[in-house]
XYZ file of C-alpha atoms in Angstrom:
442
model
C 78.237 214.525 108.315
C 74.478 214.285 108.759
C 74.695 211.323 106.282
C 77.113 209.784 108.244
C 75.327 209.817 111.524
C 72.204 208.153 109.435
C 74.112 205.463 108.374
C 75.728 204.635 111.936
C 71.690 205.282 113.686
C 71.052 202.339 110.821
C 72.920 199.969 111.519
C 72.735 200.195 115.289
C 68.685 199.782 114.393
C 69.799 196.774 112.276
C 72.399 195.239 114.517
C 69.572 195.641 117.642
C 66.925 193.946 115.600
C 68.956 190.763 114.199
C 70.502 190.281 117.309
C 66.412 189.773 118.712
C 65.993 187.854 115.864
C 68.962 185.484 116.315
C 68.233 185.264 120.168
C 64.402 184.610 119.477
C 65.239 182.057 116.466
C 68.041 179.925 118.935
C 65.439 179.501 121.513
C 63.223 177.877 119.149
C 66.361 174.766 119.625
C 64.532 174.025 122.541
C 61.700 172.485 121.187
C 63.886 170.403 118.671
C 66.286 167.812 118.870
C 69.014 168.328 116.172
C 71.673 165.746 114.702
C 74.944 167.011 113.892
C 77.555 165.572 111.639
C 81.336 166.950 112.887
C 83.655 168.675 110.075
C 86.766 166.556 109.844
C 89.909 166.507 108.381
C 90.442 163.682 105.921
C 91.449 162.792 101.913
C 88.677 162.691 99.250
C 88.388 161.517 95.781
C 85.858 161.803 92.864
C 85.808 158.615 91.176
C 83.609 157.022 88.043
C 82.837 153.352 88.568
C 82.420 151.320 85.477
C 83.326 146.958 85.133
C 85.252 145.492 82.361
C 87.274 142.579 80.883
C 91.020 141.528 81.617
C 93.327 140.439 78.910
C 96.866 140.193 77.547
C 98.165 142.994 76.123
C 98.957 141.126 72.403
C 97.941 137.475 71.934
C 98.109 135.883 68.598
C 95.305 133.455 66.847
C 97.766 130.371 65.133
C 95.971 128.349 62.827
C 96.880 126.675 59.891
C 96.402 127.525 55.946
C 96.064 123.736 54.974
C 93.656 121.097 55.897
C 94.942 117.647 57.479
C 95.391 115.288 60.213
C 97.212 116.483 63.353
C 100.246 114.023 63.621
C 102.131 115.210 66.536
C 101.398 118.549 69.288
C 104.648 119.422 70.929
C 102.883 121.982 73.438
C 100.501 122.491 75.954
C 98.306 125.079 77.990
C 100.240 127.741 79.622
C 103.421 126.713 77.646
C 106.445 128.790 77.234
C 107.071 129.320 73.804
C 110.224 131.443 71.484
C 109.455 132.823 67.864
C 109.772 129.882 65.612
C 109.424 127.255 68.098
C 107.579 124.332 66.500
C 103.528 123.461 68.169
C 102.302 121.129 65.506
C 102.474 118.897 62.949
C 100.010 117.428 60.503
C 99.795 114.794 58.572
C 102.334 115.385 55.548
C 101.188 112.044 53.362
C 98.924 113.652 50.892
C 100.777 117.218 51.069
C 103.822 115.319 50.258
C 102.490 113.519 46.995
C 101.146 116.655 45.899
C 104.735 117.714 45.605
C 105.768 114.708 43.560
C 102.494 115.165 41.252
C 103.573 118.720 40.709
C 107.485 117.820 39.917
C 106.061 115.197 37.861
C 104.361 117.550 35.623
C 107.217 120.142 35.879
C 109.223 117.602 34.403
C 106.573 116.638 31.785
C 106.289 120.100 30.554
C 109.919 120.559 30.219
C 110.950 117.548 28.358
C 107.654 118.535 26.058
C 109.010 122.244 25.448
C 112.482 120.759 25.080
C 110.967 119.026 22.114
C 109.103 122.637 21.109
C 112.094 124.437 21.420
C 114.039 121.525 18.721
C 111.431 121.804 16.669
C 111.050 125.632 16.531
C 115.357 126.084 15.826
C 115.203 123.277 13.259
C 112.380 125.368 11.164
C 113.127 128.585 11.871
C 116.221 127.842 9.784
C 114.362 126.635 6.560
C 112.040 129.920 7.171
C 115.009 132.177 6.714
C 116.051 130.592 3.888
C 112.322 131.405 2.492
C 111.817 127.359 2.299
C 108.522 127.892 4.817
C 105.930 130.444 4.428
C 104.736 132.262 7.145
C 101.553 130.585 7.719
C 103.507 127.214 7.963
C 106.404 128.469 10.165
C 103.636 130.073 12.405
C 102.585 126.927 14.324
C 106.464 126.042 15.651
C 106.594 129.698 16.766
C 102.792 129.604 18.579
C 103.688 125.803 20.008
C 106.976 127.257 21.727
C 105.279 130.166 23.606
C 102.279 127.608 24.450
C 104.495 125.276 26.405
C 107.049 128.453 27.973
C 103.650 129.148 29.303
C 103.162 125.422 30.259
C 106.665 125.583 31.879
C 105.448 128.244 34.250
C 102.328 126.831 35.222
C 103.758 123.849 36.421
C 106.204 125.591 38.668
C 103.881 127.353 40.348
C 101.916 124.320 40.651
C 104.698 122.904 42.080
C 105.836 125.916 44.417
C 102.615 125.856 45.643
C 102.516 122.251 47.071
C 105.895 122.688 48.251
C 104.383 125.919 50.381
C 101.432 123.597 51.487
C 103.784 121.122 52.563
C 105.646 123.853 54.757
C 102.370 125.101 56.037
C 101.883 121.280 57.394
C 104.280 122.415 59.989
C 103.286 124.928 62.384
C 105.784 127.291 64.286
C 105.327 130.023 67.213
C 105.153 133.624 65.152
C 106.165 135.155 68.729
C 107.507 134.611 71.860
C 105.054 134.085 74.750
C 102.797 131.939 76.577
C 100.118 129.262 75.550
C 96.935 130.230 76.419
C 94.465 128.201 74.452
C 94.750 125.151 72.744
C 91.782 123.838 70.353
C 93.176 120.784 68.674
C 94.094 117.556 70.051
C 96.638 115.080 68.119
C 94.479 112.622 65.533
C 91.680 115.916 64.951
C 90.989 117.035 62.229
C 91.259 120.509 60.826
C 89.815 121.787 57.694
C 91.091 125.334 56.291
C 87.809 126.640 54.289
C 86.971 130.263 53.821
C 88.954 130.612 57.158
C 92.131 129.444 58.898
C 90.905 127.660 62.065
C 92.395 128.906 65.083
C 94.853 125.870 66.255
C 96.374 128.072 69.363
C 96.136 131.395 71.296
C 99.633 132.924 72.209
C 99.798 135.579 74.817
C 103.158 137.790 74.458
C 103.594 139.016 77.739
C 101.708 138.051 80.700
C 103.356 140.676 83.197
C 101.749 143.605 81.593
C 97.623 143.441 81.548
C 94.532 145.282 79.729
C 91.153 145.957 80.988
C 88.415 146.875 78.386
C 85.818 148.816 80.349
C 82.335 150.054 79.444
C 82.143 153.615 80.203
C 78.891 155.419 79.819
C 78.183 158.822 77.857
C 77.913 160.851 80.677
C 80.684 160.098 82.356
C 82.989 159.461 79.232
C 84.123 163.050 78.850
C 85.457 162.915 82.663
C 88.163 160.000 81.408
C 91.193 160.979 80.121
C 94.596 159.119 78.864
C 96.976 158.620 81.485
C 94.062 159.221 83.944
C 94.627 157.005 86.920
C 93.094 153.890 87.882
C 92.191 151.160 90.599
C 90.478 147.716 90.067
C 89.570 145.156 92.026
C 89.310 141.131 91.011
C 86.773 138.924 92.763
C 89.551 136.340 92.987
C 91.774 138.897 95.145
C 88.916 140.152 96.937
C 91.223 142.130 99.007
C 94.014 143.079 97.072
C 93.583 146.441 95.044
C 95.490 146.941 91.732
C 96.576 149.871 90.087
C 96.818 150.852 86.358
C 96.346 153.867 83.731
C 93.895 154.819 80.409
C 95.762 153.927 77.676
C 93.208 154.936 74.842
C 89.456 155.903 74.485
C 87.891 154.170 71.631
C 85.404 156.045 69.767
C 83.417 153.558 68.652
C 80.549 153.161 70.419
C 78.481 150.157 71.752
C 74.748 150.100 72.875
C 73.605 147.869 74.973
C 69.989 147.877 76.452
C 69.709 151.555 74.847
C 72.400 152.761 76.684
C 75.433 154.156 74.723
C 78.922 152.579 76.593
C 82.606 153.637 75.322
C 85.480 151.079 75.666
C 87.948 152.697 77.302
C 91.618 150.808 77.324
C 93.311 150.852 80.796
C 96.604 149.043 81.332
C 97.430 147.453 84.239
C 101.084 145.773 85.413
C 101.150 141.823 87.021
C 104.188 141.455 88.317
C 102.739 138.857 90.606
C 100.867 137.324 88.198
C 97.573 137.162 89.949
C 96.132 138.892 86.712
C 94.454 136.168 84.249
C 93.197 136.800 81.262
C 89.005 136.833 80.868
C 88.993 137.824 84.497
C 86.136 140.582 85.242
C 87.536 143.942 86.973
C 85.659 146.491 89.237
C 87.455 149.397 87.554
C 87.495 153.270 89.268
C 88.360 156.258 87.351
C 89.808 158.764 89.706
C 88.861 161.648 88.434
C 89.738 163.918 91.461
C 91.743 163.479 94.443
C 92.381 165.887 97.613
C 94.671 164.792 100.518
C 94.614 166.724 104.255
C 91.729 168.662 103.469
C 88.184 169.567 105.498
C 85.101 167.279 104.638
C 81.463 167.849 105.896
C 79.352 165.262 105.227
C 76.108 165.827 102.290
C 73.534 165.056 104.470
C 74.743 168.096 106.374
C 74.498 170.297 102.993
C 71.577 168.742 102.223
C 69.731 170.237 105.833
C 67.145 172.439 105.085
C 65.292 173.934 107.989
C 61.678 173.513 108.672
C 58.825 175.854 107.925
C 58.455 177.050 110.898
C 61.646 178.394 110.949
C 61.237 179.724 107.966
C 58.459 181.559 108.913
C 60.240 182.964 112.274
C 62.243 184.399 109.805
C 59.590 186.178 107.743
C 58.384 187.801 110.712
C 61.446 189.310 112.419
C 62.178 190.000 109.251
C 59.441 191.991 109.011
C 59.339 193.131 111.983
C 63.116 194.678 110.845
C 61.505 196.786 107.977
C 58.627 198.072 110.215
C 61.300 199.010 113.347
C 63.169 201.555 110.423
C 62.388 205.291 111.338
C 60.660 206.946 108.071
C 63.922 208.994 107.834
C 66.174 207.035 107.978
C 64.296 204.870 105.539
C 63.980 207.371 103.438
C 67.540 208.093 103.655
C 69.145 204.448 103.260
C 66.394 203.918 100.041
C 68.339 206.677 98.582
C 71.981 205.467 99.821
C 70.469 201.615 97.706
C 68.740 203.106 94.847
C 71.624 202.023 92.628
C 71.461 198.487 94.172
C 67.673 198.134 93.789
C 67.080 197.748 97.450
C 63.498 198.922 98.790
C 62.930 199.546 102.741
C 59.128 199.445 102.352
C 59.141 195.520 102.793
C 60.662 194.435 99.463
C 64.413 193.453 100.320
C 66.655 192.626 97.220
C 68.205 189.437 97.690
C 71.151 189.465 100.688
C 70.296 192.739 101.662
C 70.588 191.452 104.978
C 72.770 188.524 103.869
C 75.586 189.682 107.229
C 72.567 188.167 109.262
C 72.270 184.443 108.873
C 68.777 183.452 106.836
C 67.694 187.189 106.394
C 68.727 187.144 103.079
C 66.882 185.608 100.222
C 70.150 184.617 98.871
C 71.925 183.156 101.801
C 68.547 181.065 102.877
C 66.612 180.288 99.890
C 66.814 179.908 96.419
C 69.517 178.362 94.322
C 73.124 178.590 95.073
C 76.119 178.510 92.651
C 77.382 174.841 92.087
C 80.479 175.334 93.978
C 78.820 176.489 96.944
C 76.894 175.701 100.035
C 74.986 176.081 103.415
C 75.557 174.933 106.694
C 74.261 175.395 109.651
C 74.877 175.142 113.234
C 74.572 176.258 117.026
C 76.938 179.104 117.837
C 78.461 179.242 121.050
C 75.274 180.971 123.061
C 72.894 178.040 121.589
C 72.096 179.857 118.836
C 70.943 178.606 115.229
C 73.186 179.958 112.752
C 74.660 179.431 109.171
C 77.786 179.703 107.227
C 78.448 179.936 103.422
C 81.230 177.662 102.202
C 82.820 177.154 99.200
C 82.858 172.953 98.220
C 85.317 170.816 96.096
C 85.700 167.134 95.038
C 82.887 164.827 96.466
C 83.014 161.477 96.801
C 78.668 161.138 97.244
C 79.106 160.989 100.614
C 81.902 163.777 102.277
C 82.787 166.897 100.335
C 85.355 168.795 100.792
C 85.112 172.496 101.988
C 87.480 174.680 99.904
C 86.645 178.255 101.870
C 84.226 178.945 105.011
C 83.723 181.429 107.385
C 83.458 180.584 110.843
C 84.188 176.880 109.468
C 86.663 174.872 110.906
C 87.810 171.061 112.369
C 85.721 169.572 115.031
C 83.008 171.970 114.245
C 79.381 169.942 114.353
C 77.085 171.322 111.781
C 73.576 170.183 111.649
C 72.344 167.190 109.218
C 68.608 166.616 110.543
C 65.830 167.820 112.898
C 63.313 165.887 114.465
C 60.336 167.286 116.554
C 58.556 165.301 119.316
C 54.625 165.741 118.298
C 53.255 163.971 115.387
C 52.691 167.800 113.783
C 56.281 169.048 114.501
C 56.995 165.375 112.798
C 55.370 166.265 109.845
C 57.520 169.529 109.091
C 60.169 167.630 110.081
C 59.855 165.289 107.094
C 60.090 168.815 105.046
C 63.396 168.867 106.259
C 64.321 165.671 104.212
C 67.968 165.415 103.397
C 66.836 164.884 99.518
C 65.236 168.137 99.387
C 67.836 171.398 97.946
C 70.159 169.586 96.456
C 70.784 172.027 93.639
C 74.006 174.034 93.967
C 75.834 172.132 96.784
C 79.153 171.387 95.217
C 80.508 170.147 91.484
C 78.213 167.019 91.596
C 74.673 166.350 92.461
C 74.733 164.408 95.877
């Protein structure tokens, strides 16, 4: 019972002296002029900005596997074209007496192993009647296989030319659209090491790609069937809409800076998609609709040292207003939690009294959480913990807060009037504390 009465003598003690310290600490408002940001109800998104390269989704390189003259083009940029569909022709003079050479000596070599094979019959008959040795029958039976191996030669000679001659006419391999062409009729092309690339076919225009750079830090954010919006500087304000297809794991480095092509694909029904066209491509990574936003600046706040040290004092002046007893009493109650009454609080002893606690005013918060502050309804400076979501870099949403809720104005800045105050009011720059105040550095 007696420990009971201790504990409520406490904690009227403690209520008594944070109330003076909350009354003493609002009054100090007087001498500063705040700026406020209000908590509003809005969507948010976390997003990873990167640039890339439109294209079709399969285009094929024709060329041509012989060298000539073009003769005659039958198509043109931005063509339609079906599979089979004939673009080219070269000149077919040379290719075509290359075929008649080739018969030529097809027909040579047969009528010459025609002559082997009359030859071979006629002695093989006097060998089996023992009227040739073996060393003399031996040349009718090696002249026979020389010229079956003539024979064979000759027809692939002449398949050969025949294929060339083929090749001298060039066909569509798929159905699509002409988007290149690097010949014009009377050019000529020469097939080397490497077929030279006549035309570029696109197969289907209506559906898009976009290869985008993504950087290492942000790569492990991106994920297939992620979604996406792009932008076009020739549609300025149109906004287009697509998915990841594929991550590539190959990377590239460029100015010492290792990138990741990530595939997106993107529909154009309309059409105003061309291939080559650069895209301002966003990742979403995260997206929250109907939800509470404060703005970072107002996270960011950190009060001024003379605030601070207002709160040093009265708190202070808490420890010293403690009866001995019940000091001695309450140590014992918080000797488990480490507490000491002499002066030496544990972190939010006092953390149900806004900035009493070392944890609820200074020091590093947990990612996912954050501080803001504000006049209650007497005038009063005071804070609230909140829990933070997605950010976009400039809102963030607020996921759980006490005391937190639409229309409420929370303070983003301070300014004092004399060139002093000024000075501690640059200490209160937004950049400063922005460890733990949500998932992403703001």
């Amino acid at each position: 019972m007696k420990k009971k009465i201790l504990g409520i003598i406490l904690l009227v003690v403690v209520l008594g002296a944070g109330w003076s310290i909350y009354a003493s600490f609002g009054r100090s408002k007087t001498t500063s002029q705040y700026q406020f940001e209000e908590i509003a109800r809005g969507n948010v998104e976390n997003t990873v900005s990167s640039t890339g390269t439109i294209s079709a989704v399969g285009t094929v390189e024709v060329g041509t596997q012989v060298s000539g003259t073009i003769a005659r083009l039958y198509v043109d940029f931005n063509d339609k074209v079906n599979k089979g569909q004939l673009l080219a022709v070269l000149d077919t003079v040379l290719l075509r007496a290359t075929v008649l050479d080739a018969r030529a000596s097809v027909e040579i070599v047969q009528a010459q192993m025609e002559q082997a094979q009359a030859d071979y019959n006629r002695n093989l008959a006097l060998f089996e009647k023992k009227l040739l040795s073996e060393a003399e029958f031996l040349p009718f039976r090696i002249k026979i296989k020389t010229q079956q191996a003539s024979l064979k030669a000759s027809q692939a000679t002449l398949e050969r030319a025949q294929h060339n001659l083929r090749y001298a006419v060039i066909r569509s391999p798929i159905k699509g659209t002409v988007i290149q062409r690097n010949v014009e009729a009377g050019q000529t092309v020469a097939a080397s090491l490497s077929a030279p690339t006549l035309f570029i076919i696109a197969e289907d225009l209506s559906q898009m790609e976009i290869h985008a750079l993504v950087n290492e830090s942000d790569i492990g954010q991106i994920k297939e069937g992620q979604k996406v919006r792009f932008e076009v500087q020739a549609h300025p304000d149109k906004i287009f809409s697509g998915t990841v297809k594929q991550i590539r794991l190959q990377p590239s480095n460029i100015q010492n800076v290792v990138n990741y092509t990530v595939v997106v694909n993107a529909a154009n029904d309309e059409g105003l998609l061309l291939p080559g066209m650069t895209a301002t491509v966003d990742f979403v990574i995260e997206q929250k609709q109907d939800v509470l936003l404060v703005a970072n600046a107002a996270l960011r706040f950190q009060p001024t040292p003379e605030m601070m040290e207002a709160l040093r004092k009265r708190r202070e002046s808490l420890a010293n207003a403690i009866p001995d007893s019940i000091r001695a009493q309450f140590r014992e109650r918080m000797a488990n939690r480490g507490g000491d009454l002499g002066g030496n609080f544990r972190r939010g002893d006092f953390g149900g009294f806004p900035g009493m606690g070392g944890g609820a005013f200074g020091g590093q918060m947990p990612r996912d959480r954050g501080r803001l502050w504000y006049l209650d309804d007497n005038g009063n400076l005071a804070m609230a913990i909140i829990r933070t979501g997605v950010t976009d870099g400039r809102m963030t949403e607020i996921v759980m807060g006490r005391n937190v809720q639409e229309g409420m104005k929370v303070i983003s800045g301070v300014s004092q009037p004399d060139a002093q105050s000024n000075t501690a009011a640059r200490s209160s720059n937004p950049m400063q504390g922005m460890q733990g105040m949500g998932r992403r550095p703001f």
